[in-house]
Short mmCIF file of C-alpha atoms in Angstrom, two decimals:
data_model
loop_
_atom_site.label_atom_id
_atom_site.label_comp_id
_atom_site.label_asym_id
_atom_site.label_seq_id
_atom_site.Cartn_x
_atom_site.Cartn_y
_atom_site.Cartn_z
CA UNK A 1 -73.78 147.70 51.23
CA UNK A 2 -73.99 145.82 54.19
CA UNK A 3 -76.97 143.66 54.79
CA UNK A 4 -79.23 145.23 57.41
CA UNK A 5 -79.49 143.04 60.40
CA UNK A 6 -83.23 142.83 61.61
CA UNK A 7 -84.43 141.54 64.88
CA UNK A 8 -86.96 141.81 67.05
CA UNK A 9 -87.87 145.20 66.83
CA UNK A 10 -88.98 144.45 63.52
CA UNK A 11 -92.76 143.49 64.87
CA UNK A 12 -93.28 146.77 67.31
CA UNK A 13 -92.06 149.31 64.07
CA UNK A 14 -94.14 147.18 61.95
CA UNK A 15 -97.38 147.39 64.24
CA UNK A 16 -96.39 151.22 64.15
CA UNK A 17 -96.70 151.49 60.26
CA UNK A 18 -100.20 152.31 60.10
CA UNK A 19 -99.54 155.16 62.15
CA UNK A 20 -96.36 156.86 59.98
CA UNK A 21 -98.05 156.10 57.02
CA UNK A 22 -100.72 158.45 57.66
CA UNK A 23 -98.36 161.20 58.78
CA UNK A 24 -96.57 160.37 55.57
CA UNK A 25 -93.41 159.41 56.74
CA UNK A 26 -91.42 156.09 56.68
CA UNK A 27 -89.55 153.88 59.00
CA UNK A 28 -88.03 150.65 57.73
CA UNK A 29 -87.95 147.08 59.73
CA UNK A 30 -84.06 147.46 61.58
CA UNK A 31 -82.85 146.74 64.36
CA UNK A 32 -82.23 150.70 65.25
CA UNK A 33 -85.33 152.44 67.10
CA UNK A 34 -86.71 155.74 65.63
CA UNK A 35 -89.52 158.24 66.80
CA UNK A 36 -90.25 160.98 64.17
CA UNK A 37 -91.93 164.17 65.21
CA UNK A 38 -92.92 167.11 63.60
CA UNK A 39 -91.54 169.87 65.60
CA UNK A 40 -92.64 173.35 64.25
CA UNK A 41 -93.73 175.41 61.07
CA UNK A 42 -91.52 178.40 59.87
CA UNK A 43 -92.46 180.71 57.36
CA UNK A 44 -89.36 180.23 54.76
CA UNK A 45 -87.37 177.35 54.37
CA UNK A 46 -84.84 177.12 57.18
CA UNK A 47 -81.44 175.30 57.99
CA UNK A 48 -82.30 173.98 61.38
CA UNK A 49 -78.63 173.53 62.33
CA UNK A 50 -78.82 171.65 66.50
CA UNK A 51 -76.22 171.57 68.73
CA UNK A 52 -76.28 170.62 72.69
CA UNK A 53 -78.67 173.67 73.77
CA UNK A 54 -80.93 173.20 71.16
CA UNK A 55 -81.95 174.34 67.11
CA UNK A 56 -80.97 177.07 65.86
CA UNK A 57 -82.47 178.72 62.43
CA UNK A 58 -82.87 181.70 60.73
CA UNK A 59 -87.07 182.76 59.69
CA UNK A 60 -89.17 185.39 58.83
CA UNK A 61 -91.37 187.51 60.98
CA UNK A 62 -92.75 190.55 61.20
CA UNK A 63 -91.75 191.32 57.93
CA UNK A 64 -87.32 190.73 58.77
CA UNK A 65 -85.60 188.25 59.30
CA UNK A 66 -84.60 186.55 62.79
CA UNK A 67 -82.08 184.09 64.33
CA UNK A 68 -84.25 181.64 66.44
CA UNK A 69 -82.92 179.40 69.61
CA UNK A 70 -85.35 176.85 70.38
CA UNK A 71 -85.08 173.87 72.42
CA UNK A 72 -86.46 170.41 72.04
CA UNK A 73 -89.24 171.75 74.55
CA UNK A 74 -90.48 174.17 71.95
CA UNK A 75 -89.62 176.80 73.74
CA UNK A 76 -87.72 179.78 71.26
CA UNK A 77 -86.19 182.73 71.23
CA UNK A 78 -85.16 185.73 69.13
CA UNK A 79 -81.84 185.99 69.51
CA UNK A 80 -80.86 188.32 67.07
CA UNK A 81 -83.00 190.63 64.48
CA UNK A 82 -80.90 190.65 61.24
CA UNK A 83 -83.56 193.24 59.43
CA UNK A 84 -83.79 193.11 55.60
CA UNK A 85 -80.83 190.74 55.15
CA UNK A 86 -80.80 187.25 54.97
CA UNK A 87 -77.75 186.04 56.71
CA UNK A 88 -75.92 183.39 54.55
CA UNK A 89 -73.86 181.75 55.46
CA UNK A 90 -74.35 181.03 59.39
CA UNK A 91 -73.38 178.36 61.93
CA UNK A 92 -74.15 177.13 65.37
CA UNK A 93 -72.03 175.43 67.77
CA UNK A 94 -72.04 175.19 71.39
CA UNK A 95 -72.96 178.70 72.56
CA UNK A 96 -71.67 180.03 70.03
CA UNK A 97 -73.54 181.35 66.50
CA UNK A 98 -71.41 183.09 63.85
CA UNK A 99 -72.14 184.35 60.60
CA UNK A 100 -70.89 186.30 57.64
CA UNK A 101 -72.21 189.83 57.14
CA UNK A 102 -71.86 192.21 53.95
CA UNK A 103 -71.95 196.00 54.24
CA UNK A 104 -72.00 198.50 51.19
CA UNK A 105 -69.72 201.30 51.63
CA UNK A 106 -72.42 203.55 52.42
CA UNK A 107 -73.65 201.39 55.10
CA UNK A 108 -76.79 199.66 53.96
CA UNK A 109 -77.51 196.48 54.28
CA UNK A 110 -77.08 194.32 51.43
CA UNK A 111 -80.87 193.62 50.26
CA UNK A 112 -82.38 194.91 46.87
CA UNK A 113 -85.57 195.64 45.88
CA UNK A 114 -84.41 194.46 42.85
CA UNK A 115 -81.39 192.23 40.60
CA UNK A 116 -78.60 194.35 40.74
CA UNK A 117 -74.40 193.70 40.93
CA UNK A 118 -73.07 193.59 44.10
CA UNK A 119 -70.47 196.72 44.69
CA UNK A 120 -67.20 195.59 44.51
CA UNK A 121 -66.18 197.31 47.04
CA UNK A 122 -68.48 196.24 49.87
CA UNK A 123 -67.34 194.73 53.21
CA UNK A 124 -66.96 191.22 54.42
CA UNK A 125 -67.65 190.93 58.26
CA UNK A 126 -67.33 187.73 60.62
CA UNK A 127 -69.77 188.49 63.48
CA UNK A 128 -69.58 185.88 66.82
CA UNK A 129 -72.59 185.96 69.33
CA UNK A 130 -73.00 183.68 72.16
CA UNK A 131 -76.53 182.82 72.69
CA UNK A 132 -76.64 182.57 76.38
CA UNK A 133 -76.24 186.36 75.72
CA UNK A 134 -73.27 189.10 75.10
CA UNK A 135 -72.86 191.57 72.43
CA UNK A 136 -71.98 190.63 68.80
CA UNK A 137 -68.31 190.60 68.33
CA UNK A 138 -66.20 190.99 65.12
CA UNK A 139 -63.33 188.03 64.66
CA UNK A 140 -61.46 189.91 62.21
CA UNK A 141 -60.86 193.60 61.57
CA UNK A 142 -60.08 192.47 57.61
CA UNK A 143 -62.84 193.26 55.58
CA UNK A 144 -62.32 191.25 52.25
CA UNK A 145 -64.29 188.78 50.49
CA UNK A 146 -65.25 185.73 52.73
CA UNK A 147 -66.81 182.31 53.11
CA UNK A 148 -68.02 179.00 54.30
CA UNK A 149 -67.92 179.45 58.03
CA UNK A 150 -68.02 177.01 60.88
CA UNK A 151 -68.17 177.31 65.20
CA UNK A 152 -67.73 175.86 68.06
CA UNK A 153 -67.62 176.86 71.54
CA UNK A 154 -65.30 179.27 71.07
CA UNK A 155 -63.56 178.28 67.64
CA UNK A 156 -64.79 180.08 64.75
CA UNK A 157 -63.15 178.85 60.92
CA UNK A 158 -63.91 180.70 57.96
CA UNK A 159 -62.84 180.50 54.25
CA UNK A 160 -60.68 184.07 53.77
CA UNK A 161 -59.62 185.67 50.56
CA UNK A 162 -56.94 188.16 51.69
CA UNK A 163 -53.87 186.44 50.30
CA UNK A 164 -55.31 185.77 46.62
CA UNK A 165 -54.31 187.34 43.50
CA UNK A 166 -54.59 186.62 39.56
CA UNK A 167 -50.78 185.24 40.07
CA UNK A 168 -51.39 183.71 43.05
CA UNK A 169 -54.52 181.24 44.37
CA UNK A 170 -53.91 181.16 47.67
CA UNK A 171 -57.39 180.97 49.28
CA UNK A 172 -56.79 179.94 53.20
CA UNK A 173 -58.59 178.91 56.31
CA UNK A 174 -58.54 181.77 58.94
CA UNK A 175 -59.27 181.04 63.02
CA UNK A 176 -60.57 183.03 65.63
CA UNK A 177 -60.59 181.68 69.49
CA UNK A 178 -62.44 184.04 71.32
CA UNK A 179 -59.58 186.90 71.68
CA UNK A 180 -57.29 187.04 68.31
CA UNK A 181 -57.35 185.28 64.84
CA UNK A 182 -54.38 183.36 63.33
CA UNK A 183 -54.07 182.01 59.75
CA UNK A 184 -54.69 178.50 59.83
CA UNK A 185 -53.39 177.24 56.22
CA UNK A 186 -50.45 178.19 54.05
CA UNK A 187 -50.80 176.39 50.60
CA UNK A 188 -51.78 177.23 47.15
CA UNK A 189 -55.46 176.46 46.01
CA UNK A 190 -59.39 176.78 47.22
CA UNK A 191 -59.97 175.70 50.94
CA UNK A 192 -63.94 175.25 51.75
CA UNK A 193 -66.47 173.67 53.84
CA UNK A 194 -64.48 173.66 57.50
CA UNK A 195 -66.19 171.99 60.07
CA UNK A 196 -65.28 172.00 63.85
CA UNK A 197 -65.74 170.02 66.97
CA UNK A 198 -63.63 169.90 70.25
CA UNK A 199 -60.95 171.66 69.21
CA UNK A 200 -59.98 169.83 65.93
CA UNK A 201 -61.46 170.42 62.18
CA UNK A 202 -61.73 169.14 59.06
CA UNK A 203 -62.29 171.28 55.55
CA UNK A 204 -61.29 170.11 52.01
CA UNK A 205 -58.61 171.74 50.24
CA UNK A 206 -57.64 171.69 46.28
CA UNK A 207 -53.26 172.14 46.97
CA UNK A 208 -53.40 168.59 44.82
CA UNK A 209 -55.49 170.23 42.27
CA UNK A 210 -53.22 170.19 39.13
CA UNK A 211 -53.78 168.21 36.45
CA UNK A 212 -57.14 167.36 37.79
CA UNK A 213 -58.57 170.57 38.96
CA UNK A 214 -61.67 168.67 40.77
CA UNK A 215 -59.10 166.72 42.48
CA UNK A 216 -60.38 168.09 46.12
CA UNK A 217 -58.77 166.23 49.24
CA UNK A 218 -59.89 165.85 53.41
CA UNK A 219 -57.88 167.48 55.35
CA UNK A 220 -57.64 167.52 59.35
CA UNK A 221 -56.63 169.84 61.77
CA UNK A 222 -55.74 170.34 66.11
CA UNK A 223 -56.72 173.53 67.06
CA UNK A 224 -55.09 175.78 67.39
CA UNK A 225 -52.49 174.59 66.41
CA UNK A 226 -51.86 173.72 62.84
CA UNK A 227 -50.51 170.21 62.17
CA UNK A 228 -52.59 169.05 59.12
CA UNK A 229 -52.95 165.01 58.50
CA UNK A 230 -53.85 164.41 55.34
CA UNK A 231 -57.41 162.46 55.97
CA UNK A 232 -57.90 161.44 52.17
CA UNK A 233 -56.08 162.30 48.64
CA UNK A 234 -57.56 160.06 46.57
CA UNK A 235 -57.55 161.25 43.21
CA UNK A 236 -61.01 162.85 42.54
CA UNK A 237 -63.51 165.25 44.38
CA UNK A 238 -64.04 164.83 48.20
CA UNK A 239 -66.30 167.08 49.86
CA UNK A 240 -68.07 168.13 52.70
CA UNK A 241 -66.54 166.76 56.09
CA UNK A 242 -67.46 166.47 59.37
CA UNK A 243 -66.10 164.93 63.00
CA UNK A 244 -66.69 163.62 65.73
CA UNK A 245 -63.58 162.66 67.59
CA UNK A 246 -61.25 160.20 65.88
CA UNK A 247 -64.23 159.69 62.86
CA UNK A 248 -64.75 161.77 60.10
CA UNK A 249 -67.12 161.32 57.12
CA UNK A 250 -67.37 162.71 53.42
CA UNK A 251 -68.72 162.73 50.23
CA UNK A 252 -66.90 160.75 47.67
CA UNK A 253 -66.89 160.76 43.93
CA UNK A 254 -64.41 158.02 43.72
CA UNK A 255 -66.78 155.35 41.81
CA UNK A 256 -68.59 157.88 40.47
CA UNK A 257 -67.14 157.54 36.62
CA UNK A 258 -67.93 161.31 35.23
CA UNK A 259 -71.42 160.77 36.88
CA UNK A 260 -73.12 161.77 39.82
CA UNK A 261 -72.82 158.88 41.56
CA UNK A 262 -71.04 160.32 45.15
CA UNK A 263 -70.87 158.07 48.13
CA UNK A 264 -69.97 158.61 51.69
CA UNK A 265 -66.60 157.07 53.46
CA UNK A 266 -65.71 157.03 56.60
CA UNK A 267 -61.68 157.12 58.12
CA UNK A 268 -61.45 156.25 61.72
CA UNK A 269 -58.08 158.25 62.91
CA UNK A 270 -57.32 155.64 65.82
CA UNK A 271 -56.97 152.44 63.78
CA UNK A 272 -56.43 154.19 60.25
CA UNK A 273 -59.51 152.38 58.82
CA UNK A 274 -61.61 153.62 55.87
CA UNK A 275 -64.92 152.11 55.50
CA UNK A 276 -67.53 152.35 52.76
CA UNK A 277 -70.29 153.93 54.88
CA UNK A 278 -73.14 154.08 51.54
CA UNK A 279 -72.03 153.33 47.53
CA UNK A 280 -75.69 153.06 46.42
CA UNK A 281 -75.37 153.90 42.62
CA UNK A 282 -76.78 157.14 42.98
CA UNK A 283 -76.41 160.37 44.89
CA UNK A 284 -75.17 160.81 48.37
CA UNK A 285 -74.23 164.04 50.05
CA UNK A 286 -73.68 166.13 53.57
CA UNK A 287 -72.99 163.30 55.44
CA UNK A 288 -73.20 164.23 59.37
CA UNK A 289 -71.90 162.02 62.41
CA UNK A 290 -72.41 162.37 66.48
CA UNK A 291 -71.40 159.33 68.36
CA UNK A 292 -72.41 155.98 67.10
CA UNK A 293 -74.34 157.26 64.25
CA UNK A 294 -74.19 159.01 60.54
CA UNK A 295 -76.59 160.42 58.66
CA UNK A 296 -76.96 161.54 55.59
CA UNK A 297 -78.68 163.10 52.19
CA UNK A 298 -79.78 160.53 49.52
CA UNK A 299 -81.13 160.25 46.22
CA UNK A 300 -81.73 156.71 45.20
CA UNK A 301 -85.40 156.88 45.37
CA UNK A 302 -85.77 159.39 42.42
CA UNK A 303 -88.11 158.89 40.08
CA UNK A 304 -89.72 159.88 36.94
CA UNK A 305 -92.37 161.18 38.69
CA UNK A 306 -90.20 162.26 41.80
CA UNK A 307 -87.15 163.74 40.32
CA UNK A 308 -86.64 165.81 43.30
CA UNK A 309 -87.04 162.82 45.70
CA UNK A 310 -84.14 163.58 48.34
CA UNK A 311 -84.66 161.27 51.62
CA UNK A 312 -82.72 160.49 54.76
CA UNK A 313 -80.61 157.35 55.76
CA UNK A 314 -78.91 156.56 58.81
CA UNK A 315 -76.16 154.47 59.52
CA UNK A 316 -74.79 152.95 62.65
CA UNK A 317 -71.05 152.70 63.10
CA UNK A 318 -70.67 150.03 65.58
CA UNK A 319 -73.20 146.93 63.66
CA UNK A 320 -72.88 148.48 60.04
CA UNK A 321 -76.58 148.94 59.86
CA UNK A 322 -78.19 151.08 57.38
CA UNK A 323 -81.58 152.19 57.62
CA UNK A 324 -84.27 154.97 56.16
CA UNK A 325 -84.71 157.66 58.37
CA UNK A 326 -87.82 158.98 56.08
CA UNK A 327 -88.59 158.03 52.28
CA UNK A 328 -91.30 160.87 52.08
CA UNK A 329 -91.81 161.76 48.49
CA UNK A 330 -90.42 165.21 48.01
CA UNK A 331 -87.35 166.71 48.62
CA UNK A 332 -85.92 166.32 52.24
CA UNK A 333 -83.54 168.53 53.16
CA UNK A 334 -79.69 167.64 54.76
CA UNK A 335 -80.02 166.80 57.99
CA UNK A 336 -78.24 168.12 60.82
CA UNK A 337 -77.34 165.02 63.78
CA UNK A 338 -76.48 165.74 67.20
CA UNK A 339 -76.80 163.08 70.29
CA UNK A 340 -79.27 161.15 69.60
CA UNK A 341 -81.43 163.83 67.60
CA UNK A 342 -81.47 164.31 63.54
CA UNK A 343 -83.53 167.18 62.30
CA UNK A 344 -84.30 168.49 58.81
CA UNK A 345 -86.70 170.91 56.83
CA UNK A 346 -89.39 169.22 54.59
CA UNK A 347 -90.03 171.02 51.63
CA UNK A 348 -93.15 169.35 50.73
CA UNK A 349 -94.98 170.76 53.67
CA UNK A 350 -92.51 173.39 54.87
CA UNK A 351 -92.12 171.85 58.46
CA UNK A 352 -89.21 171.04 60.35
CA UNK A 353 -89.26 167.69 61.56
CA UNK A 354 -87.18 165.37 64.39
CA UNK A 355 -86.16 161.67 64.61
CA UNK A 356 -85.17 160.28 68.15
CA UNK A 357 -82.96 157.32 67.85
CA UNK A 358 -83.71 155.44 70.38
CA UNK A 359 -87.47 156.34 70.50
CA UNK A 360 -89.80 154.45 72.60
CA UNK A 361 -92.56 154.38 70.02
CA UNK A 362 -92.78 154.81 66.09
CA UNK A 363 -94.21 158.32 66.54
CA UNK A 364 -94.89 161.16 69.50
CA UNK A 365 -97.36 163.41 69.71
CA UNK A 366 -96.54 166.58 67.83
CA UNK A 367 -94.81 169.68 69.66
CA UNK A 368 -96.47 172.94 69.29
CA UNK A 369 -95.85 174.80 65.64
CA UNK A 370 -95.56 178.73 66.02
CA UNK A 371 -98.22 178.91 63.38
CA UNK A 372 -99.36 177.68 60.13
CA UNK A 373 -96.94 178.25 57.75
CA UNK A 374 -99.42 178.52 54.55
CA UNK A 375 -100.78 181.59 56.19
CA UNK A 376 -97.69 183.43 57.65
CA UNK A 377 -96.48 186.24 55.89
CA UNK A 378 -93.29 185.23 53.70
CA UNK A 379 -90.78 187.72 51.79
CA UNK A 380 -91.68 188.43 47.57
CA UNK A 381 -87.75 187.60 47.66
CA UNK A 382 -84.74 186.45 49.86
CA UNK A 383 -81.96 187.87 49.38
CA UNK A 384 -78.72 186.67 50.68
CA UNK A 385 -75.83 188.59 52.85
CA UNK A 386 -74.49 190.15 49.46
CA UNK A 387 -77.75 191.14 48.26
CA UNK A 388 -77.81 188.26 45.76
CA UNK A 389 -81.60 186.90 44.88
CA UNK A 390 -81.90 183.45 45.91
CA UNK A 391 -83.65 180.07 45.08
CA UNK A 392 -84.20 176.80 46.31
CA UNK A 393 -81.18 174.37 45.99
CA UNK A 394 -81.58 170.87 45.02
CA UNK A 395 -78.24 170.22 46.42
CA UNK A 396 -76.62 168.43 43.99
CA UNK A 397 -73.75 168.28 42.17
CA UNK A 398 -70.99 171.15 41.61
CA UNK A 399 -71.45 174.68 40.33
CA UNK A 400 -68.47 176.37 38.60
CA UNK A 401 -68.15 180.21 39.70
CA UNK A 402 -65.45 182.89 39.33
CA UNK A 403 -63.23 183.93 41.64
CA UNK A 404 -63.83 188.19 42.58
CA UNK A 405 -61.33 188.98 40.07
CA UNK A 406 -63.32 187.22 37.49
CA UNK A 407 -59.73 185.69 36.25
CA UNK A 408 -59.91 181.71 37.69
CA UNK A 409 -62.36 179.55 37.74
CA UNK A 410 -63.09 178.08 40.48
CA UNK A 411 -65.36 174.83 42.30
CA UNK A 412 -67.76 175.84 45.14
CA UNK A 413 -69.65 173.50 47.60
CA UNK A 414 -72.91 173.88 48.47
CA UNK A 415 -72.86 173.07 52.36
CA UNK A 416 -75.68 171.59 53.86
CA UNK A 417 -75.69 174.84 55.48
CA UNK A 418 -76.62 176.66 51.93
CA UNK A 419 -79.94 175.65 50.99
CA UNK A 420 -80.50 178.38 48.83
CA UNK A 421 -78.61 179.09 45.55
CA UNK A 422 -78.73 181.77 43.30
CA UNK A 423 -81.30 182.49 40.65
#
């Protein structure tokens, strides 16, 4: 990688050190300024997606589950009470939260007392809410199997089953814009993981999945119209995309030689450029970029005694920098980046914490929690939208899973959106 540059700043982060090191978190000598804060205490563990109005999440309280809106004030809200069912999987964009629900035929909600099948013949439903307030609104009358969702102001992407058969594995991108849905892909194999910004998107797509059926590509996308440019088809598994204007960012298995060494790459759309953004010899994943800036999920500080060791790095586009956003020991969950703001959930004390690049000192004072999270009452079980039992991810690697007519197999991502996996 390229070498950081360190200046000046070096001596005011260093006179800080005393002070991160006793909140137990870790800020390296570079020439990028960070604050870290801890922000608030939920009672689960929580995807604390942000966008431009603020952090949105999903907890438990008062014995259901909620969507919260809070803003970098600490004020919150409850903007929606989802009940018994933990809604997975969910996403937050603009004013604009959507989610996939599942609905039994005889109308309950999907969560069990205890490990039973799903019903096959349940309903799939994509719900859009706009926080600033409205009434919940359905983007599709189909009610097949769904997944992977993604908003955006008023865009809403989703991953859509209607089209597949055991003869035929069409599994395509579907778009909603506020008034009608269109289909937004036409080609044989497994789209996933959309992600959308400003009226353009990026997902990853297995149509070059023949020979090599890990062989998953970057594609990208105007909306809503649908010319595709082929971002990267480099023979082996890319994954998880995101934008931000003419940059987009993934994880790559390219070096990774049958291991699980995945890196993150960058392709800049106005000069056709691919850089090497991390190829530490280890794990990388859910890379995120806003601006100047990526960040992303990293596992090179695992240890014997750590195995779970997950930290954040950050990496600015413009001087190549790389830097540690937090080396806690633990596993640190993928962080979400918007403006200048990176937030993630620490597993090691279940709080959700908040780096300010561009910080005028090493560490604020902390925002108000809503409560001690030891002592708040939690669920025996979570349950996802389909009723499924779930458990802590370590978000890693690739899970093989088959299709609803149990005939192909088929490769799933785990999003930085699903921290949860099944038991």
């Amino acid at each position: 990688m390229t070498t950081i540059h360190v200046n000046l700043h070096i001596r005011r982060i260093i006179l800080a050190l005393s002070i991160i090191g006793a909140a137990g978190l870790s800020l390296p000598a570079s020439a990028i300024d960070l604050s870290v804060t801890e922000l608030f205490d939920p009672a689960i563990a929580v995807i604390p997606d942000i966008d431009g109005s603020g952090i949105m999440y999903q907890d438990f309280r008062e014995g259901k589950y909620k969507f919260i809106s809070r803003d970098l004030t600490a004020t919150e809200e409850v903007i929606r009470d989802n009940g018994p069912a933990y809604m997975h999987p969910f996403d937050f964009g603009g004013n604009l939260l959507a989610w996939i629900e599942y609905k039994t035929t005889y109308g309950g909600m999907s969560k069990r007392g205890i490990d039973t099948p799903v019903p096959a013949d349940g309903d799939y439903y994509v719900k859009v809410l706009e926080v600033s307030g409205g009434s919940e609104t359905h983007a599709t009358s189909d009610v097949g199997y769904k997944e992977c969702i993604a908003a955006d102001g008023i865009d809403v992407v989703w991953t859509d089953y209607r089209h597949y058969s055991a003869s035929d594995t069409t599994i395509e991108l579907y778009y909603y814009d506020g008034g009608s849905e269109s289909r937004l892909t036409n080609q044989q194999g497994y789209k996933a993981a959309p992600m959308v910004r400003d009226n353009a998107m990026v997902w990853q797509d297995y149509r070059n999945a023949t020979s090599n059926q890990s062989n998953a590509d970057i594609f990208y996308a105007t909306l809503p119209g649908v010319q595709e440019e082929e971002i990267c088809t480099e023979g082996s598994y890319q994954a998880q995309p995101c934008l931000y204007g003419d940059i987009i960012v993934w994880q790559d298995y390219r070096n990774a030689d049958g291991g699980d060494n995945a890196d993150i790459y960058m392709y800049d759309r106005s000069s056709n450029d691919v850089t090497e953004v991390c190829t530490d010899a280890s794990y990388q994943a859910h890379p995120k970029v806003y601006g100047d800036y990526i960040v992303w999920h990293d596992y090179r500080n695992v240890s014997g005694s750590d195995p779970e060791n997950a930290d954040i790095y950050l990496y600015e586009i413009s001087t190549q920098d790389e830097q540690e956003v937090t080396t806690k020991a633990g596993y640190q969950a993928p962080p979400y980046l918007y403006g200048n703001n990176i937030v993630w959930y620490d597993y090691e004390d279940g709080k959700v914490y908040r780096a300010e690049i561009g910080g005028t000192s090493a560490r604020q004072a902390s925002w108000p929690s809503v409560g001690a999270r030891r002592n708040a009452p939690q669920p025996d079980a979570i349950y996802d939208f389909r009723g499924r039992k779930l458990k802590r991810m370590r978000a890693k690697g690739l899970v093989l899973m088959k299709n609803p007519a149990g005939t192909v197999k088929r490769r799933l991502i785990r999003e930085a959106q699903n921290l949860w996996n099944l038991e």
